[in-house]
Amino acid sequence: MGDSPAAPQGATKLGVVGLSLTRSSASSDGGLSEREVLRDVTFSVGEGEVFGVIGPSGAGKTTLLRLLNGLETADRGSIALDGMDIVGLEMTDLRRRVGMVFQAPALFHGTVGTNVGYALELDGVPRGEREGRGAACLERAGLPPSFWGRDARELSQGEQQRVAIARALAADPEVLLLDEPTSALDPAAASRIVSLVGGLNEEVGVTIVFVTHLMEQARQICDRALVLIGGEGVEEGTIPELFDCPSCDATRLFIQGRLDPHGLVGDAVREASAEAGGGR
Amino acid sequence: MTGYFELTWLDVTVSVSLVGVLLVVVLVQRLGIARGVFIGMIRTFAQLMIIGYVLKFIFDLSKWYWVLLMLAVMLVVAARTAAQRDESRQPGRMTTAGAAIAIGAVVTMGTVMAFVVRVRPWYTPEILIPLSGMVIGNTMNAVALTTTRFRSEVSHQRGQVEAALALGATSSQASSRPFREAMRAGLIPTMNALMVVGLVQLPGMMSGQIIAGILSVQAVRYQIVVMYMIACGAAVGSLVAALLMRRQLFTLRHQLRSEYL
């Protein structure tokens, strides 16, 4: 993989090969229906990179992140962290090394301190040191230390998402997964969160996987990205490569905002190819 | 004077009119449960008649295996009832409920028969069957409340539970709040019963003796033991149910099995 043009510079932090997941759910007639959520997804994230996962809604982006954090297990394929298959890692250790921020902040009941302190407690930080360490995490997430004692529910959406980021940072992760962290925010708050994420990568050096369906956000902070459409990784490359000369029709259509987001696995890609008039 | 007013079959027949009131209310308000009311009416009559004969038969024979068979039947019915109240698609619900009720009842009755009511032989049916029935019935309610509440709390707090997991919490750590809420829900009815017993409703055991005209200090002592006994059964049953539910709702790799929510 080392000499492929899509490969990251330097050491590979996360190496994902052939990830597939089929989910069964109860259908209206009482039977089980199966849906292929991810099919044979392969990509790699370099150490210290901001890596984007871009694609329309329903493409499987969230599921992909959940697999990286171990909240779900793939049917096939492998995920390696620093070259070690995560199957061999203790799940709780993996999750401390690969933190996750969800679309909704999902804060715990209580104060900001309860939230950030929880992550520190899991890390074994003694009670007396938690507020000091936590305040540093809040600051990194762009919140003043005075927020520590505030009720988490009273904060604005943007502030809540910052608390969620501070909480994830408190575990001192090597990789931070962010699942459309701005989707519930107004444009101004969204753009501040995006710059914050870019800044975190520069200041803390944490590797970031950033999921978004907004091209502008990807352009703004990502070094490289994977285009995920209908559960398939259709193209991986640097941002200029993807935006300026996409090698895949589906990518081009998606970037131009002309891709029907509701295609099934594979179909979207094939339809896109047909529509663009170019077979592969 | 034997001291109590004898009921004839005619009196019992007249009492059917009381359920008639229920039936009328259900039909007039179109609650759509008339069928259930009718079946319940018949079942009450049939079950109590049959159980009267069965108990008489068991009391007369006084064999340990008949007593245990009777207790096993009570347990299975209780497990089924508790499992039916849980409207999820999770397999093994009845086993979970059965195990929780059985452990709660065995721990409680074992203690009672060994240290409190030290009757010999231990299987004396006149003692073991009614006391076990009370423990099983109350534990069944605690278990049903605990399992349904555990599931609904995890479902409502799914975001928080998964956020905790994503931070590296174990499934026990991540579900500690639903766990506590579920156990509390399971134990509150029993706690309330301990608070108001005798003030509003006289417990069945004492009522029976009062009506039979033999209320004694013995009845009061038994009732106190019964109250503490059902509290113990509910506590053990609720704890076991919550522990089993936690095992089933999460994988060994600390992943939430959302298909069971």
PDB file of N, CA and C in Angstrom, chain A residues 13-14 65 67-70 79-81 86 89 91-101 168 171-177 206-207 209, chain B residues 165-168:
ATOM      1  N   LYS A  13      -1.715   5.347  11.126  1.00  0.00           N
ATOM      2  CA  LYS A  13      -2.285   5.261  12.481  1.00  0.00           C
ATOM      3  C   LYS A  13      -3.405   4.237  12.517  1.00  0.00           C
ATOM      4  N   LEU A  14      -4.329   4.383  11.557  1.00  0.00           N
ATOM      5  CA  LEU A  14      -5.451   3.450  11.457  1.00  0.00           C
ATOM      6  C   LEU A  14      -5.426   2.823  10.084  1.00  0.00           C
ATOM      7  N   LEU A  65     -17.635   4.908  11.843  1.00  0.00           N
ATOM      8  CA  LEU A  65     -16.986   5.413  13.053  1.00  0.00           C
ATOM      9  C   LEU A  65     -17.248   4.493  14.241  1.00  0.00           C
ATOM     10  N   LEU A  67     -17.619   1.375  14.233  1.00  0.00           N
ATOM     11  CA  LEU A  67     -16.732   0.215  14.125  1.00  0.00           C
ATOM     12  C   LEU A  67     -15.322   0.574  14.586  1.00  0.00           C
ATOM     13  N   LEU A  68     -14.880   1.790  14.248  1.00  0.00           N
ATOM     14  CA  LEU A  68     -13.513   2.199  14.614  1.00  0.00           C
ATOM     15  C   LEU A  68     -13.372   2.324  16.125  1.00  0.00           C
ATOM     16  N   ASN A  69     -14.467   2.725  16.798  1.00  0.00           N
ATOM     17  CA  ASN A  69     -14.445   2.889  18.251  1.00  0.00           C
ATOM     18  C   ASN A  69     -14.834   1.590  18.972  1.00  0.00           C
ATOM     19  N   GLY A  70     -15.220   0.564  18.189  1.00  0.00           N
ATOM     20  CA  GLY A  70     -15.564  -0.712  18.806  1.00  0.00           C
ATOM     21  C   GLY A  70     -16.966  -0.778  19.372  1.00  0.00           C
ATOM     22  N   ILE A  79      -9.454  -3.864  11.306  1.00  0.00           N
ATOM     23  CA  ILE A  79      -9.053  -2.510  11.656  1.00  0.00           C
ATOM     24  C   ILE A  79      -7.776  -2.636  12.480  1.00  0.00           C
ATOM     25  N   ALA A  80      -6.736  -1.935  12.064  1.00  0.00           N
ATOM     26  CA  ALA A  80      -5.489  -1.998  12.826  1.00  0.00           C
ATOM     27  C   ALA A  80      -5.168  -0.612  13.381  1.00  0.00           C
ATOM     28  N   LEU A  81      -4.780  -0.588  14.644  1.00  0.00           N
ATOM     29  CA  LEU A  81      -4.360   0.650  15.284  1.00  0.00           C
ATOM     30  C   LEU A  81      -2.857   0.529  15.525  1.00  0.00           C
ATOM     31  N   ILE A  86      -7.310  -4.563  16.104  1.00  0.00           N
ATOM     32  CA  ILE A  86      -8.005  -4.194  17.346  1.00  0.00           C
ATOM     33  C   ILE A  86      -8.698  -5.372  18.016  1.00  0.00           C
ATOM     34  N   LEU A  89      -6.980  -6.173  21.095  1.00  0.00           N
ATOM     35  CA  LEU A  89      -6.885  -5.163  22.152  1.00  0.00           C
ATOM     36  C   LEU A  89      -8.041  -5.300  23.132  1.00  0.00           C
ATOM     37  N   MET A  91     -11.079  -4.002  24.855  1.00  0.00           N
ATOM     38  CA  MET A  91     -12.002  -3.021  24.279  1.00  0.00           C
ATOM     39  C   MET A  91     -11.943  -1.666  24.992  1.00  0.00           C
ATOM     40  N   THR A  92     -11.880  -1.688  26.313  1.00  0.00           N
ATOM     41  CA  THR A  92     -11.881  -0.419  27.050  1.00  0.00           C
ATOM     42  C   THR A  92     -10.602   0.376  26.762  1.00  0.00           C
ATOM     43  N   ASP A  93      -9.483  -0.328  26.537  1.00  0.00           N
ATOM     44  CA  ASP A  93      -8.233   0.372  26.194  1.00  0.00           C
ATOM     45  C   ASP A  93      -8.324   0.989  24.802  1.00  0.00           C
ATOM     46  N   LEU A  94      -8.876   0.193  23.865  1.00  0.00           N
ATOM     47  CA  LEU A  94      -9.033   0.690  22.495  1.00  0.00           C
ATOM     48  C   LEU A  94      -9.821   1.996  22.514  1.00  0.00           C
ATOM     49  N   ARG A  95     -10.918   2.005  23.281  1.00  0.00           N
ATOM     50  CA  ARG A  95     -11.795   3.180  23.263  1.00  0.00           C
ATOM     51  C   ARG A  95     -11.160   4.385  23.931  1.00  0.00           C
ATOM     52  N   ARG A  96     -10.254   4.135  24.881  1.00  0.00           N
ATOM     53  CA  ARG A  96      -9.542   5.285  25.454  1.00  0.00           C
ATOM     54  C   ARG A  96      -8.525   5.831  24.464  1.00  0.00           C
ATOM     55  N   ARG A  97      -7.995   4.972  23.632  1.00  0.00           N
ATOM     56  CA  ARG A  97      -7.025   5.440  22.633  1.00  0.00           C
ATOM     57  C   ARG A  97      -7.705   6.052  21.422  1.00  0.00           C
ATOM     58  N   VAL A  98      -8.919   5.563  21.102  1.00  0.00           N
ATOM     59  CA  VAL A  98      -9.667   6.088  19.961  1.00  0.00           C
ATOM     60  C   VAL A  98     -10.977   6.672  20.486  1.00  0.00           C
ATOM     61  N   GLY A  99     -10.969   7.966  20.792  1.00  0.00           N
ATOM     62  CA  GLY A  99     -12.144   8.612  21.382  1.00  0.00           C
ATOM     63  C   GLY A  99     -13.166   8.960  20.325  1.00  0.00           C
ATOM     64  N   MET A 100     -14.386   9.245  20.788  1.00  0.00           N
ATOM     65  CA  MET A 100     -15.451   9.519  19.817  1.00  0.00           C
ATOM     66  C   MET A 100     -16.352  10.644  20.306  1.00  0.00           C
ATOM     67  N   VAL A 101     -16.706  11.545  19.387  1.00  0.00           N
ATOM     68  CA  VAL A 101     -17.686  12.586  19.668  1.00  0.00           C
ATOM     69  C   VAL A 101     -18.858  12.355  18.729  1.00  0.00           C
ATOM     70  N   ALA A 168     -14.163  13.935  25.594  1.00  0.00           N
ATOM     71  CA  ALA A 168     -13.395  12.959  24.810  1.00  0.00           C
ATOM     72  C   ALA A 168     -11.892  13.207  24.954  1.00  0.00           C
ATOM     73  N   ALA A 171      -9.773  11.768  28.071  1.00  0.00           N
ATOM     74  CA  ALA A 171      -9.200  10.417  28.081  1.00  0.00           C
ATOM     75  C   ALA A 171      -7.835  10.401  27.389  1.00  0.00           C
ATOM     76  N   ASP A 172      -7.406  11.553  26.884  1.00  0.00           N
ATOM     77  CA  ASP A 172      -6.118  11.694  26.219  1.00  0.00           C
ATOM     78  C   ASP A 172      -5.963  10.712  25.055  1.00  0.00           C
ATOM     79  N   PRO A 173      -6.910  10.766  24.096  1.00  0.00           N
ATOM     80  CA  PRO A 173      -6.892   9.788  23.004  1.00  0.00           C
ATOM     81  C   PRO A 173      -5.809  10.082  21.981  1.00  0.00           C
ATOM     82  N   GLU A 174      -5.403   9.024  21.266  1.00  0.00           N
ATOM     83  CA  GLU A 174      -4.442   9.200  20.176  1.00  0.00           C
ATOM     84  C   GLU A 174      -5.172   9.562  18.894  1.00  0.00           C
ATOM     85  N   VAL A 175      -6.422   9.054  18.799  1.00  0.00           N
ATOM     86  CA  VAL A 175      -7.258   9.340  17.633  1.00  0.00           C
ATOM     87  C   VAL A 175      -8.589   9.866  18.152  1.00  0.00           C
ATOM     88  N   LEU A 176      -9.112  10.894  17.499  1.00  0.00           N
ATOM     89  CA  LEU A 176     -10.418  11.417  17.885  1.00  0.00           C
ATOM     90  C   LEU A 176     -11.350  11.295  16.680  1.00  0.00           C
ATOM     91  N   LEU A 177     -12.463  10.570  16.895  1.00  0.00           N
ATOM     92  CA  LEU A 177     -13.450  10.404  15.831  1.00  0.00           C
ATOM     93  C   LEU A 177     -14.566  11.412  16.061  1.00  0.00           C
ATOM     94  N   VAL A 206      -3.311  15.312  17.958  1.00  0.00           N
ATOM     95  CA  VAL A 206      -4.167  14.132  17.907  1.00  0.00           C
ATOM     96  C   VAL A 206      -4.601  13.880  16.458  1.00  0.00           C
ATOM     97  N   THR A 207      -4.609  12.606  16.082  1.00  0.00           N
ATOM     98  CA  THR A 207      -5.091  12.216  14.759  1.00  0.00           C
ATOM     99  C   THR A 207      -6.610  12.337  14.760  1.00  0.00           C
ATOM    100  N   VAL A 209     -10.384  11.801  12.748  1.00  0.00           N
ATOM    101  CA  VAL A 209     -11.237  11.310  11.667  1.00  0.00           C
ATOM    102  C   VAL A 209     -12.526  12.107  11.758  1.00  0.00           C
TER     103      VAL A 209
ATOM    104  N   LEU B 165     -19.557   4.201  27.057  1.00  0.00           N
ATOM    105  CA  LEU B 165     -18.804   3.084  26.475  1.00  0.00           C
ATOM    106  C   LEU B 165     -17.677   3.612  25.595  1.00  0.00           C
ATOM    107  N   ALA B 166     -18.017   4.628  24.783  1.00  0.00           N
ATOM    108  CA  ALA B 166     -17.027   5.180  23.853  1.00  0.00           C
ATOM    109  C   ALA B 166     -15.851   5.813  24.590  1.00  0.00           C
ATOM    110  N   LEU B 167     -16.078   6.194  25.853  1.00  0.00           N
ATOM    111  CA  LEU B 167     -14.978   6.760  26.644  1.00  0.00           C
ATOM    112  C   LEU B 167     -14.131   5.671  27.300  1.00  0.00           C
ATOM    113  N   GLY B 168     -14.536   4.414  27.102  1.00  0.00           N
ATOM    114  CA  GLY B 168     -13.769   3.317  27.685  1.00  0.00           C
ATOM    115  C   GLY B 168     -14.370   2.764  28.969  1.00  0.00           C
TER     116      GLY B 168
END
